[in-house]
PDB file of C-alpha atoms and ligand atoms in Angstrom:
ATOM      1  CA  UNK A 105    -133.659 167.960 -45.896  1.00 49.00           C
ATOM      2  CA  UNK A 106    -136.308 169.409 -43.430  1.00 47.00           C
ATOM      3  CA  UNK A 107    -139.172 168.860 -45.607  1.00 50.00           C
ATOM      4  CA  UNK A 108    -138.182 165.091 -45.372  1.00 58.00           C
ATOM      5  CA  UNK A 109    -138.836 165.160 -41.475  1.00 69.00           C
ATOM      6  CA  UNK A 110    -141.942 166.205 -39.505  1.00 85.00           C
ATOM      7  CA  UNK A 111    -143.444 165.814 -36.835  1.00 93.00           C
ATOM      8  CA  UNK A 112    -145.838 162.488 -36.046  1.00 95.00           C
ATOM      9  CA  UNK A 113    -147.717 160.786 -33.555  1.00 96.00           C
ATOM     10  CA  UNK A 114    -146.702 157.112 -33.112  1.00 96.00           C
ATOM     11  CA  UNK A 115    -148.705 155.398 -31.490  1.00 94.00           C
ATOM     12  CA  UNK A 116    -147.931 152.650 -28.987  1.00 94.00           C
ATOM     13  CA  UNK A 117    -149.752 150.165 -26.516  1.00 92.00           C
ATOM     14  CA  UNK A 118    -149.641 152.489 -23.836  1.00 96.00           C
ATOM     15  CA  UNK A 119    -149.291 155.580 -24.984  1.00 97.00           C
ATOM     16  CA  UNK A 120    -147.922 157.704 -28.076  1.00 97.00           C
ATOM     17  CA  UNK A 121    -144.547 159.945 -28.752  1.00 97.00           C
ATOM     18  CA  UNK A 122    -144.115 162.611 -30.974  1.00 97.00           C
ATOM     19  CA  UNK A 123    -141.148 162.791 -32.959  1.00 96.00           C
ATOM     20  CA  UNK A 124    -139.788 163.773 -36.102  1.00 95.00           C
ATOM     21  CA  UNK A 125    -139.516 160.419 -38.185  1.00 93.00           C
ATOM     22  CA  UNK A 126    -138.287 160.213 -42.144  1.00 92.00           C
ATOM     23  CA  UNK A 127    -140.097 159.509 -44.853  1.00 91.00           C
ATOM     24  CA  UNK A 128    -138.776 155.784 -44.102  1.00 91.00           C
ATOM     25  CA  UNK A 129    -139.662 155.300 -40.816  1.00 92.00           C
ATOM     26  CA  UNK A 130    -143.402 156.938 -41.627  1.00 92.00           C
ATOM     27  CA  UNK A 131    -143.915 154.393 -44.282  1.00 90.00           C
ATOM     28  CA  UNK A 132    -142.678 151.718 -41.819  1.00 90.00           C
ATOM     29  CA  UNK A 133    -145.243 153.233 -38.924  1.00 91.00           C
ATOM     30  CA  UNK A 134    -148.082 152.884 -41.738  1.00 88.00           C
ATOM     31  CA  UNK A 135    -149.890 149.627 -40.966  1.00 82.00           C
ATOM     32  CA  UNK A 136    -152.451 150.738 -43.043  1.00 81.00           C
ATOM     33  CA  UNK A 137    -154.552 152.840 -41.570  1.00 81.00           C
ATOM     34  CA  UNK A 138    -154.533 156.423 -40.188  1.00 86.00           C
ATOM     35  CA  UNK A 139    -152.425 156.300 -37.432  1.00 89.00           C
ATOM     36  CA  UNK A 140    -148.757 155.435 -37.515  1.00 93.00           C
ATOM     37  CA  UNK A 141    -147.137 153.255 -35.018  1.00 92.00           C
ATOM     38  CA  UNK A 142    -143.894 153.094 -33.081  1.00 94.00           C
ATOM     39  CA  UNK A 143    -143.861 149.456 -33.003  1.00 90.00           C
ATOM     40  CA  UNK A 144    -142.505 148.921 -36.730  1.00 88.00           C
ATOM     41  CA  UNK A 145    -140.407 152.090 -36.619  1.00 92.00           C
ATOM     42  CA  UNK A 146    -138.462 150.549 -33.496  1.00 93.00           C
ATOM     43  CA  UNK A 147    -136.075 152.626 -31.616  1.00 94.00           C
ATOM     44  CA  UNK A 148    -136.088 156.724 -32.477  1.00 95.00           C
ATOM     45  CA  UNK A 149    -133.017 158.817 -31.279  1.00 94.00           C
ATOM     46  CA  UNK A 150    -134.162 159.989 -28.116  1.00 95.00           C
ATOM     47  CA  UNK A 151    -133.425 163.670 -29.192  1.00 94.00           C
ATOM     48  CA  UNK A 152    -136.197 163.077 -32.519  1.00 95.00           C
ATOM     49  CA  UNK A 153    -138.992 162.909 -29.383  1.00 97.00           C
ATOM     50  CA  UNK A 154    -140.344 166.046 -28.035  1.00 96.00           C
ATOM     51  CA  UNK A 155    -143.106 164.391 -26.448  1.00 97.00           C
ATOM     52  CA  UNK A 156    -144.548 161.593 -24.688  1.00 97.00           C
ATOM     53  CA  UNK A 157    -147.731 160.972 -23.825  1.00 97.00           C
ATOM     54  CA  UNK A 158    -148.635 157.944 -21.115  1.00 98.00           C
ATOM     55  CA  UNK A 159    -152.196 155.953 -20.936  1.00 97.00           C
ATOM     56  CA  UNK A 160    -151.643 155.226 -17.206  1.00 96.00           C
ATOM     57  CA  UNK A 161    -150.866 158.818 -16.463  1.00 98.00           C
ATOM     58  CA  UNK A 162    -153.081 160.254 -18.493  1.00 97.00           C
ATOM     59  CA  UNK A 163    -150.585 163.044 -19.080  1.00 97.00           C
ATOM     60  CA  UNK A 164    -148.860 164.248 -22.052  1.00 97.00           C
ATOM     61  CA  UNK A 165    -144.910 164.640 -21.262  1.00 97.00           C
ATOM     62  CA  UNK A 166    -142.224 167.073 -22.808  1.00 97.00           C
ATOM     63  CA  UNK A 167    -139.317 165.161 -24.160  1.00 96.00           C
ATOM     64  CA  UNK A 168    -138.604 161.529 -24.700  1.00 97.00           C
ATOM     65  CA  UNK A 169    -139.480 158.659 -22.282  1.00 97.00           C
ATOM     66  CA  UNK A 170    -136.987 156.190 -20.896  1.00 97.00           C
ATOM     67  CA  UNK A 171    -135.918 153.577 -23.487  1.00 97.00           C
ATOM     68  CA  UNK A 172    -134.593 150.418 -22.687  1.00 96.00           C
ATOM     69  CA  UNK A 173    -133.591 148.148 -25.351  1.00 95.00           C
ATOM     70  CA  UNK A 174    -131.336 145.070 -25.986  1.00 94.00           C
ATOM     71  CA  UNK A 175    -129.675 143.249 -28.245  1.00 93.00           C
ATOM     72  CA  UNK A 176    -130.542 139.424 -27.554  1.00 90.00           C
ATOM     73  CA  UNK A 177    -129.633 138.506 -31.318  1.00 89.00           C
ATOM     74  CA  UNK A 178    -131.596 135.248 -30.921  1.00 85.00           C
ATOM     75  CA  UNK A 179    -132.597 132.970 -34.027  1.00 82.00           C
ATOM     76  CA  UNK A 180    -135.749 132.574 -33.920  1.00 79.00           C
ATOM     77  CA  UNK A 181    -136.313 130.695 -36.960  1.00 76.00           C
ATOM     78  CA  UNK A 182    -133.517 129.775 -39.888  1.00 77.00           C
ATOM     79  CA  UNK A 183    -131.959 133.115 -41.094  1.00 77.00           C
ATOM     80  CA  UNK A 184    -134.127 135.251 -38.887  1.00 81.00           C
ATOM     81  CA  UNK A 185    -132.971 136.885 -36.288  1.00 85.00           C
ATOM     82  CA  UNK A 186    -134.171 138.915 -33.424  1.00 87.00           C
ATOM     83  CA  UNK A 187    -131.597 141.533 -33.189  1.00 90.00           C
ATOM     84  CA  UNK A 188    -133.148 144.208 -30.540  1.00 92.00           C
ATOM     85  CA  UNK A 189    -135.760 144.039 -28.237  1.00 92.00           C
ATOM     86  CA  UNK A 190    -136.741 147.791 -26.684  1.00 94.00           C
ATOM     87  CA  UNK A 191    -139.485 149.161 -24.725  1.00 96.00           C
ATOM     88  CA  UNK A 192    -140.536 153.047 -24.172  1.00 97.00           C
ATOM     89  CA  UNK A 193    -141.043 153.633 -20.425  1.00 97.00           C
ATOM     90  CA  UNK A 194    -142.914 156.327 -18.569  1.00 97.00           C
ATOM     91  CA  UNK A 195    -140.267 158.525 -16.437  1.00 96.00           C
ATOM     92  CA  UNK A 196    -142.991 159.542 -14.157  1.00 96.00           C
ATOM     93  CA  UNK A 197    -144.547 155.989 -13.404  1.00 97.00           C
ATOM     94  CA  UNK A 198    -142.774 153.385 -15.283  1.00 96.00           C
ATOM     95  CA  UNK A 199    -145.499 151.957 -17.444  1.00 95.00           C
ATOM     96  CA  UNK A 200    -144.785 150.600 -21.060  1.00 96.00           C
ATOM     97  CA  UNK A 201    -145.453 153.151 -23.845  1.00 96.00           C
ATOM     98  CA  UNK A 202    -144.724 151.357 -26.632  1.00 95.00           C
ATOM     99  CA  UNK A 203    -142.458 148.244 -27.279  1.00 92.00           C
ATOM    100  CA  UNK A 204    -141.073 146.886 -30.478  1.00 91.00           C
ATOM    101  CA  UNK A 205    -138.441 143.986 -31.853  1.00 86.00           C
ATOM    102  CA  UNK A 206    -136.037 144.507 -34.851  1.00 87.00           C
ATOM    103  CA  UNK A 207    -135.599 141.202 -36.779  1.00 82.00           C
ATOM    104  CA  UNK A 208    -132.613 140.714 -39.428  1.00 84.00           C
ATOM    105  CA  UNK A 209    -131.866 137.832 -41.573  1.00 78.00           C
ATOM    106  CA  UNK A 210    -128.492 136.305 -40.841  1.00 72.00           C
ATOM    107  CA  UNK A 211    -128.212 136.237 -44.649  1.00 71.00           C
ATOM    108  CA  UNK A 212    -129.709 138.978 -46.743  1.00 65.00           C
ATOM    109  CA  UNK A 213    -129.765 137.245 -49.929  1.00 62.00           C
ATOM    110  CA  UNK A 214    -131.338 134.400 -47.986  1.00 60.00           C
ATOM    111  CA  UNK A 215    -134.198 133.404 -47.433  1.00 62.00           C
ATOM    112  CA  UNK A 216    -136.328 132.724 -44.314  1.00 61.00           C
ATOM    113  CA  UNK A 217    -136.020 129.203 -43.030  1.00 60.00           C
ATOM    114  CA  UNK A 218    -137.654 127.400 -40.735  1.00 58.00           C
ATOM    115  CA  UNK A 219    -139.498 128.571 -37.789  1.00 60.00           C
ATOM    116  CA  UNK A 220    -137.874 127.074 -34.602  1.00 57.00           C
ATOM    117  CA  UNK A 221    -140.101 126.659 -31.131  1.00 56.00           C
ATOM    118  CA  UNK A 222    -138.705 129.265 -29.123  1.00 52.00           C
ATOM    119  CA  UNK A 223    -138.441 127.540 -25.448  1.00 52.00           C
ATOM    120  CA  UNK A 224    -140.278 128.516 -22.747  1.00 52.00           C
ATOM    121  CA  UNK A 225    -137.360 129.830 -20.401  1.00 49.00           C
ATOM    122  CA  UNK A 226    -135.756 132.445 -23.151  1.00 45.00           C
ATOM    123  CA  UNK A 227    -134.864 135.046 -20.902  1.00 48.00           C
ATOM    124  CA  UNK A 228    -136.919 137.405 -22.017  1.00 46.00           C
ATOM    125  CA  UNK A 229    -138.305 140.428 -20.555  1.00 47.00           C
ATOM    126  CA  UNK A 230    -141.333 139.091 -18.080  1.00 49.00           C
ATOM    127  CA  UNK A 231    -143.820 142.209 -19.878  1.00 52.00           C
ATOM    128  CA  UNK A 232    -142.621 141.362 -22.993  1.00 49.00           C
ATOM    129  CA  UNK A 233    -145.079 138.613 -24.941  1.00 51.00           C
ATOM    130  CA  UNK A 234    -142.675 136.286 -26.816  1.00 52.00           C
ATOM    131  CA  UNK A 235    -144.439 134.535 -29.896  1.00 56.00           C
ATOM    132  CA  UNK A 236    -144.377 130.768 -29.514  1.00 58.00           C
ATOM    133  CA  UNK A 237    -144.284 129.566 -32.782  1.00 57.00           C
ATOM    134  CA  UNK A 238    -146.175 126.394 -32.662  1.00 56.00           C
ATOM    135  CA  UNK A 239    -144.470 124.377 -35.706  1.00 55.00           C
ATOM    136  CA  UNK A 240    -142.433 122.057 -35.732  1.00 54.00           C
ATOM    137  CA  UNK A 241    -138.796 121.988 -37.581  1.00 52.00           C
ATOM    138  CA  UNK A 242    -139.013 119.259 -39.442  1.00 54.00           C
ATOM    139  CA  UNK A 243    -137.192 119.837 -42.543  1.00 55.00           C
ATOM    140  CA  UNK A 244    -139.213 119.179 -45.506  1.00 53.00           C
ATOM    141  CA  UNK A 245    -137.642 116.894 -48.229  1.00 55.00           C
ATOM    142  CA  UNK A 246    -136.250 119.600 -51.374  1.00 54.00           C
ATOM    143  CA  UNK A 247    -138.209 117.100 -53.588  1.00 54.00           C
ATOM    144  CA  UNK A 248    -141.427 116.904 -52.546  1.00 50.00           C
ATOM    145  CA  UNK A 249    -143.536 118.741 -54.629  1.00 52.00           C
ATOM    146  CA  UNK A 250    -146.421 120.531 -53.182  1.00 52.00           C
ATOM    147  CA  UNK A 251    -149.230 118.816 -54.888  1.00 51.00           C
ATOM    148  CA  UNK A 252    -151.254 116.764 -52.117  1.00 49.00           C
ATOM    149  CA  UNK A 253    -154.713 117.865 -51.191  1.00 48.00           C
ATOM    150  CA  UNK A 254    -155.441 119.688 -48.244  1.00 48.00           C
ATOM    151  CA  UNK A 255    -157.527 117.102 -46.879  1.00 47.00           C
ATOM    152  CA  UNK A 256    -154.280 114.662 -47.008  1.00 43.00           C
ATOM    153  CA  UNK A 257    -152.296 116.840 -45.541  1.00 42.00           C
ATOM    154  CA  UNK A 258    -154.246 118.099 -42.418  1.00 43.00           C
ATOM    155  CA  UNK A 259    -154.597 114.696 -41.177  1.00 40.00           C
ATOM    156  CA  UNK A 260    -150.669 114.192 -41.029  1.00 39.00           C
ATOM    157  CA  UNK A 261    -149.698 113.850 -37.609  1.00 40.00           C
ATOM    158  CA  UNK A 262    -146.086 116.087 -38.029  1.00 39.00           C
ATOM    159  CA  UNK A 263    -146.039 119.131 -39.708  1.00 39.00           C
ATOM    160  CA  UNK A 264    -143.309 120.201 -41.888  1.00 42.00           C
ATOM    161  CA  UNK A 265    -143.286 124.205 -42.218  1.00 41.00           C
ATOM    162  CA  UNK A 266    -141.159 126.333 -44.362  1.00 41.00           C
ATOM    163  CA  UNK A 267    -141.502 130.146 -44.093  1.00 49.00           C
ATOM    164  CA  UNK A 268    -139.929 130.623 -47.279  1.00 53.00           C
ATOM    165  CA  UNK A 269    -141.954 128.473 -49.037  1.00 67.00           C
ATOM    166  CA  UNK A 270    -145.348 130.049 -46.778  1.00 81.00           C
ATOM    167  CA  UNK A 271    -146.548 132.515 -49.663  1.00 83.00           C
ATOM    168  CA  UNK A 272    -149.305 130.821 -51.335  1.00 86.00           C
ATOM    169  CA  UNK A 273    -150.495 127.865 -48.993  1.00 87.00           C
ATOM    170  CA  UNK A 274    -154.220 128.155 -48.591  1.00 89.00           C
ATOM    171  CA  UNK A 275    -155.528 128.990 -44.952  1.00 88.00           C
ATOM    172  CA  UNK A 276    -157.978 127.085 -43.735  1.00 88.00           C
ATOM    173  CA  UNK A 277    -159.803 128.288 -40.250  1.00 87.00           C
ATOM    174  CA  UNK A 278    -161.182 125.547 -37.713  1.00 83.00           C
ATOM    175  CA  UNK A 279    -163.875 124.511 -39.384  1.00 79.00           C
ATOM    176  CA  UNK A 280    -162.015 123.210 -42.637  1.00 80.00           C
ATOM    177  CA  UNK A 281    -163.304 126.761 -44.382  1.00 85.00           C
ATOM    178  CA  UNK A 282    -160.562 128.000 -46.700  1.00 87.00           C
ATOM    179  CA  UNK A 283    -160.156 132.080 -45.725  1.00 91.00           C
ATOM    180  CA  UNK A 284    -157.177 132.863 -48.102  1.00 92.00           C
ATOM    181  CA  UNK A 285    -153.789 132.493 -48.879  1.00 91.00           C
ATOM    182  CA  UNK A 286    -150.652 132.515 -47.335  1.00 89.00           C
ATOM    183  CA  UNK A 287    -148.269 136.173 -48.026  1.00 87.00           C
ATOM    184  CA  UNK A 288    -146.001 136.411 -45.506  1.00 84.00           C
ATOM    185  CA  UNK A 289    -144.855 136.033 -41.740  1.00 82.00           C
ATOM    186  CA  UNK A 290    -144.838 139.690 -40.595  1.00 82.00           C
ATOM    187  CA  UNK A 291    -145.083 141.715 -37.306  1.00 81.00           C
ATOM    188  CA  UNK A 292    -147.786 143.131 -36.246  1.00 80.00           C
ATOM    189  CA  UNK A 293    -148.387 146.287 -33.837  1.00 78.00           C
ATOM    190  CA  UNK A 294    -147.767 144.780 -30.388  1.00 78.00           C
ATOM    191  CA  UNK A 295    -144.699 142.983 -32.034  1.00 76.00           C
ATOM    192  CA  UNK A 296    -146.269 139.398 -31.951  1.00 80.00           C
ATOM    193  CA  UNK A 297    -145.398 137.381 -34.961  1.00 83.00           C
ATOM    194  CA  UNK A 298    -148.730 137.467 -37.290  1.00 86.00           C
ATOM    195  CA  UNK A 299    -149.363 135.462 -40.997  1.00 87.00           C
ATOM    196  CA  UNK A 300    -150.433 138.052 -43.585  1.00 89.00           C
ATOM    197  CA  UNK A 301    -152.520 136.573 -45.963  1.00 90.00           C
ATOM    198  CA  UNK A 302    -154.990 137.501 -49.104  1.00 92.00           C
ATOM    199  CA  UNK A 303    -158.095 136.697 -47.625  1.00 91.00           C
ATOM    200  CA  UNK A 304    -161.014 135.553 -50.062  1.00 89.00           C
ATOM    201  CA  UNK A 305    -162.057 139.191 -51.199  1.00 91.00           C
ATOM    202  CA  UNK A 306    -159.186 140.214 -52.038  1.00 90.00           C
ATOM    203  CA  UNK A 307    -158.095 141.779 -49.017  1.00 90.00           C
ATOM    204  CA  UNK A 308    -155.273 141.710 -46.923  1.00 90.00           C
ATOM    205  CA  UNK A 309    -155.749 140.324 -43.451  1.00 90.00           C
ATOM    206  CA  UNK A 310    -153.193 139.264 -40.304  1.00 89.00           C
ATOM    207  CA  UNK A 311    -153.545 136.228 -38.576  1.00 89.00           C
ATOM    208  CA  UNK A 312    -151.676 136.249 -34.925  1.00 87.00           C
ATOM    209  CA  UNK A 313    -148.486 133.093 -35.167  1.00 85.00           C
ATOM    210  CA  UNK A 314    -150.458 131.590 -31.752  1.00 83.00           C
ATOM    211  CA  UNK A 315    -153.586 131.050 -33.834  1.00 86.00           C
ATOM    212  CA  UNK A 316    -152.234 128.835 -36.076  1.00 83.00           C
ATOM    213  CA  UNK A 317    -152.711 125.306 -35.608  1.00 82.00           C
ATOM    214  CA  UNK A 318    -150.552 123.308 -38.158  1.00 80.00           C
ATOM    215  CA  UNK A 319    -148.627 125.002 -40.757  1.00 80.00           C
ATOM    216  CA  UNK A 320    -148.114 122.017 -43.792  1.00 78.00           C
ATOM    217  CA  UNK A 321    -148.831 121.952 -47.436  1.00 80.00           C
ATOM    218  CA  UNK A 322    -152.013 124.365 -45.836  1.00 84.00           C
ATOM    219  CA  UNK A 323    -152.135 126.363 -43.153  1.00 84.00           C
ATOM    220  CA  UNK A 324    -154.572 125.526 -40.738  1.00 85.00           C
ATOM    221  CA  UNK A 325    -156.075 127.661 -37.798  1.00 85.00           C
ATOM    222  CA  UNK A 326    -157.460 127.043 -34.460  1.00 79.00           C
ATOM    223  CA  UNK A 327    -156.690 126.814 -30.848  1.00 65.00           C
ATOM    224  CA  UNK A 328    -153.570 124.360 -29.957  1.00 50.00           C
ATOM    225  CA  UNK A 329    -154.524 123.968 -26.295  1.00 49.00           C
ATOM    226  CA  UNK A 330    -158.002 122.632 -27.458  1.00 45.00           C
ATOM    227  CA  UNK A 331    -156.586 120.293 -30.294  1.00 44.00           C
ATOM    228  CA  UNK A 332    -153.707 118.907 -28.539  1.00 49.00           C
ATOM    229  CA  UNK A 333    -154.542 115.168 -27.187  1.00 64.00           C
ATOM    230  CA  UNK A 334    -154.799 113.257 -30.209  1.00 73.00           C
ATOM    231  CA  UNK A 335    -157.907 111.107 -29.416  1.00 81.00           C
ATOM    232  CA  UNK A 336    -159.905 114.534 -27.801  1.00 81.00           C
ATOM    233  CA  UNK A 337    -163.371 114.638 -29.733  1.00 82.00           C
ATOM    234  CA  UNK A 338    -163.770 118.511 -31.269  1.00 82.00           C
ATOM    235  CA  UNK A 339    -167.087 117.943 -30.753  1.00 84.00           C
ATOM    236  CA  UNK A 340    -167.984 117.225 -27.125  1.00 88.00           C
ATOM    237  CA  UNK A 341    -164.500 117.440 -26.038  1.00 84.00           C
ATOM    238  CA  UNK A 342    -163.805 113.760 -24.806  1.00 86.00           C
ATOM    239  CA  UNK A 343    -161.051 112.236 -24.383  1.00 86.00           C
ATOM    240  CA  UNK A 344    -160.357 109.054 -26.333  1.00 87.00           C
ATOM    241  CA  UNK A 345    -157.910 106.338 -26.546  1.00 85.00           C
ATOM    242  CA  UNK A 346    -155.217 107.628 -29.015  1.00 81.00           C
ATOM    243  CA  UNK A 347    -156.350 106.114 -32.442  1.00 82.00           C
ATOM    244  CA  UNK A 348    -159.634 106.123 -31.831  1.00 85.00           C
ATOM    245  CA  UNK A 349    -161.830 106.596 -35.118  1.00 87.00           C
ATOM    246  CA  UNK A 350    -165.194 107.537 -33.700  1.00 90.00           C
ATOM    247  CA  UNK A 351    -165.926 109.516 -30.240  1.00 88.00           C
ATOM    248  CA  UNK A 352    -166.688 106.991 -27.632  1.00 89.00           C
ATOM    249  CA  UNK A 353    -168.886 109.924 -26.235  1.00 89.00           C
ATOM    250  CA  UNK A 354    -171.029 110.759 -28.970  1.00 93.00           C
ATOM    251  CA  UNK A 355    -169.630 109.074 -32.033  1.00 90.00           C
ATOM    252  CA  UNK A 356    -168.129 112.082 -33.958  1.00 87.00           C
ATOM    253  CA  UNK A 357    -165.350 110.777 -36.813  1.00 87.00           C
ATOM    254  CA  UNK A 358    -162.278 111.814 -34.968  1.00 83.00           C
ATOM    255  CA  UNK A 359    -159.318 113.818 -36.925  1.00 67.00           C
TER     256      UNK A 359
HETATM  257 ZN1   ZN B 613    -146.890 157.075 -16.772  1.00 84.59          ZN
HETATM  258 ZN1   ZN B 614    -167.584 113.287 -28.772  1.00 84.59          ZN
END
């Protein structure tokens, strides 16, 4: 039994704890590389911390800091739910240590559905950065088949996204350049929702939910607040009449 727990460093966004974790919650800390990290491990008993150390104090602590969690059990997409939200606070001067968010499926056996917009006025915690999925909920028809080309699909005006269905879409970034394919919708350290995917070496890679543009037959990346009027030139950034084909501006093919 006591070989199974040790003692590790977790590491959060402001700060680290050290606490005796299982074998389960290291390999859930493990994001790969040498440090382990509280976000994925969630919430720890407060008696498995015997210290805390906080960035804006620059002072290492005996015992565990203040934890504050709850329990909004919110969907935030089909069969996904956010079951806890918690923080680890600085006694001394209040400052966030580390922060993390449990998700659950509704339905085990299920799978993920699709990702709803979360709105704005969720009452979240104000230090807490909610991930704004920007996709939209239409439900894709069962029998469409996913054979259209990416350059088809891209120019659609509505997205359709499935997160079940997400492993294996290519990624494209902003300039139309395909970086890899699709995994999974994960979490990442700070808790933000990120897309794994297989990048083009073979690697795996995380790209932050906010990034993505347009998730459809392929997922495409870029900025939302710069793409969203319809008629705005990506070139010189002029606004045209919704429809137009060419830039009034400087004649770039509009999207
Ligand atoms: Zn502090
Ligand atoms: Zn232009």
């Amino acid at each position: 039994m006591s070989s199974e727990i040790r003692i590790k460093k977790l590491r959060g966004s402001g700060g680290y704890v050290m606490a005796r974790v299982t074998d389960e919650q290291q390999m859930k800390g493990n994001l790969g590389g040498p440090d382990l990290f509280l976000a994925p491990i969630g919430r720890l008993d407060a008696d498995k911390i015997s210290k805390h150390f906080c960035n804006t104090c620059e002072k290492e602590f005996d015992g565990a800091p203040k934890i504050e969690f709850e329990n909004p059990n919110e969907e935030v997409a089909e069969n996904l739910i956010l079951a806890e939200r918690g923080q680890y606070i600085c006694n001394t001067c209040e400052s966030s240590i580390a922060e993390y968010r449990e998700f659950k499926k509704q339905d085990e056996a299920g799978d993920v559905g699709n990702a709803k917009p979360l709105e704005p006025q969720t009452e979240v915690a104000p230090q807490v950065e909610t991930p704004q999925p920007i996709v939209e909920s239409t439900p894709q028809p069962v029998e469409e088949p996913e054979i259209q080309s990416p350059q088809e699909t891209v120019t659609q005006p509505s997205s359709a996204t499935s997160v079940s269905s997400i492993e294996g879409r290519a990624v494209y970034d902003e300039n139309a350049n395909k970086i890899g394919i699709a995994k999974q919708v994960g979490i990442d350290s700070t808790q933000s929702m990120v897309l794994v995917i297989t990048q083009n070496d073979g690697t795996e890679g995380s790209i932050p939910w906010k990034n993505i543009k347009k998730v459809g037959e392929v997922i495409l990346l870029g900025n939302p607040e710069e793409s969203a009027p319809p008629g705005k030139c990506s070139n010189c950034g002029f606004s045209n009449k919704e429809g137009s084909k060419f830039c009034e501006e400087c004649g770039t093919p509009l999207q």
